[in-house]
Amino acid sequence: MSKMGCVGGQGENSLKWWQLSLIGVGCIIGTGYFLGSSIAIKMTGPAVVLSFMLAAIGTYFVFDALAKMTASDPQKGSFCAYAKKAYGRWAGFSCGWVYWSSEILIIGSQLTALSIFSRFWFPNLPLWVFAAGYAVLGLIVVLAGTKGFERVENLFAIIKVSAILMFIIIALLALFGVLDGREPDLKIPDTAHELFSRGFKGFLSSLIYAFYAFGGIEIMALMAINLQNKEDAPKSGKIMLILLTIIYVLSIGLAVVMVSWRSFNTKESPFVIALEPYNLDFFPHVFNGALIIAGFSTMAASLFAVTSLLVTLAEEGDAPSFFAKKKKTSQRETGKERPPWPAIGLAAAGLASSVVLALLIPGKIYEYMTTAAGLMLLYNWFFILLSSGRLLQLTNWDKAKRILGMMLITLAVSGTLLQKTSRPGFWVSLLFVVIIGLVVFKMQAVWKKAER
């Protein structure tokens, strides 16, 4: 997920490779993992650990290709610029709008996750009430245009990582009998049937949620421009993904062996459910509070990103020019960046849609939004791999990684068609792609006329 705040405050050529790795870990972990992993567990059972391992491998192939393109030809527009260079203006246009659409869906997914977390304390309040409240707060933060919010984003990233580390430490203490002295009752699968409790169909269906937890690598490529040594970008991404995979696999692995996978649901974080039998009264409240703070920062940062992205599209002629208009500032506010009103208005319309959906389909909205958002991200990832084939001199191993990455993405996309709960998300993502495709078809004539 794009985290604009995570890149704030970094000067040109100021980052060391390990700093970029740590920033990436903090920025990528989000509500998609804290809550989306529950959906993956319900779909496949203990094999969810393998789902995250495969998603990590596929994510690395995509990042490696993107980092190499960044190292050889740094571009402000990153993957959209490379798509345009490889296949023409239609590709850059499509890439930009697919990414914008994915960000809008991600914001909706985050908004819903925050609402679900909040109902932990207020179970009788409708989901849409929280969604509306967080949407308004998010817009207030964006309208304020404050640099102070960007400065605390790294603190929020630390909160997210700390929440997972807290769970891992407490879970290990519980498993070793330190917490209450009782013998741990581990639910370790010892047969293929127990491992793949929902069969291969369920395993494939869970891949999209595992990939979604790694969403945000594209912002890493944008940040790679600030590396002291651009050639360190692939190494930085590799270390980042290794750290992220260890954190993900260890935490979710502990969760599924502590309680039966059938205990998990989409209304609570799997990490809270895993520790319920140990009567830790403080943990659910502390953990839930940390998730809400960190999740809101992610949503607000995504709102900053999506408005800025729309401005960039407008400046490059890939969106109506009025979206590039900035709100006028007073003399006292000179030099203070404020997002443009039209771009904010379009983002607000996306937020309003999420609130309405939370009112109409409160039981399934998170799953639908997360599936659609994950798919839109993967469409762009697939195009990153396509572009690398045209823009880079690939070795045989690079070609193999490119093909394997495309295969894993294809498996994750096709897996959403196998479950009736994830299928609507696929059709929503396809609707976005069709609309963008029709606009591209219409714009072809305009671009040809402009070239004459």
C-alpha angles and dihedrals in degrees: 000000000000110000110189093178091058091067096045118118098020115127127214114287090358102119127094116210094250092050090055089049093054093043089051093053092051095045100045098050106090148138089297088073099034093055107007091064088067090063090050091051092050091051100048111009121217091349086079086094089063090047090059092046092053091045089052091053092048091046091052092053090053095045092046091055092046093046092051091051089049092049093049097040117012110208129181090220092050113187094010091052090050092049089052092048092048102042109010139260095310090062094050091046093049093045092052095049095042088053092047090050091049090052091052090051091046090053089051090049092049091047090054093046090053090051092050091050090050092053087064085080099028105034095165097058115095117252093239092061092062091041091055092047095051091044091056092046091049092052091048090055092050093045090051088058089201123177088204091072091055090051093058094046092091089053089054089049089055089051090056094050091043091053091057093044089050090054092048093051094046091044092052091048089051093049092051091051095246097125102056103354096244125131111265116247102215119197097207113162113231100180134054089243092056092045094050095037093165096039129240090305091061091045093055091046091055094056095082092060092048090051090047090059088061093050111130103061089114090067088053089062091051090051091048088076086072094056116120087226113031091199088067092069096095091046091049091052093047093054091044092053093045091053092044093048092050091051093046098043095043095048097043091040090056091048095055095047095048097060135010112281087232088069093069123096139173094251097069137038111263090231093060091048092049092059098041094099091059096064095230098165094184099048102069092049096045093043093046091049091051090050093051093049093046094040093052091050089052092050093047091047089051089052089054089049097048094050091048091048091054090051090052091049090050093048090052092050094251094112133034109290095236089071088069093060112114127212110258115249129211122247090259090055096048111144093021111126115229125180115244120262097233092052090048089049093055091047089049089054088054090051091048090053090054091051091050091049090049087056096046102038107016094157098059107020096101093052093046094047094045093049093049093045092049092050093050089052091050092051088059092044089054089052090050088058091046092051093049089059090061101036104041134061097236126204119218089261090050090052091050091050090049093053093044090049091052091048093052092048090048090051091051092049095046091046090068089066092060096068126059090216095057097035095082089057089055092053091048091053091046090052090055091049093048092050091049089047092053091049090050090051089052093045094052090079092048092051092048090050091050091052094057 
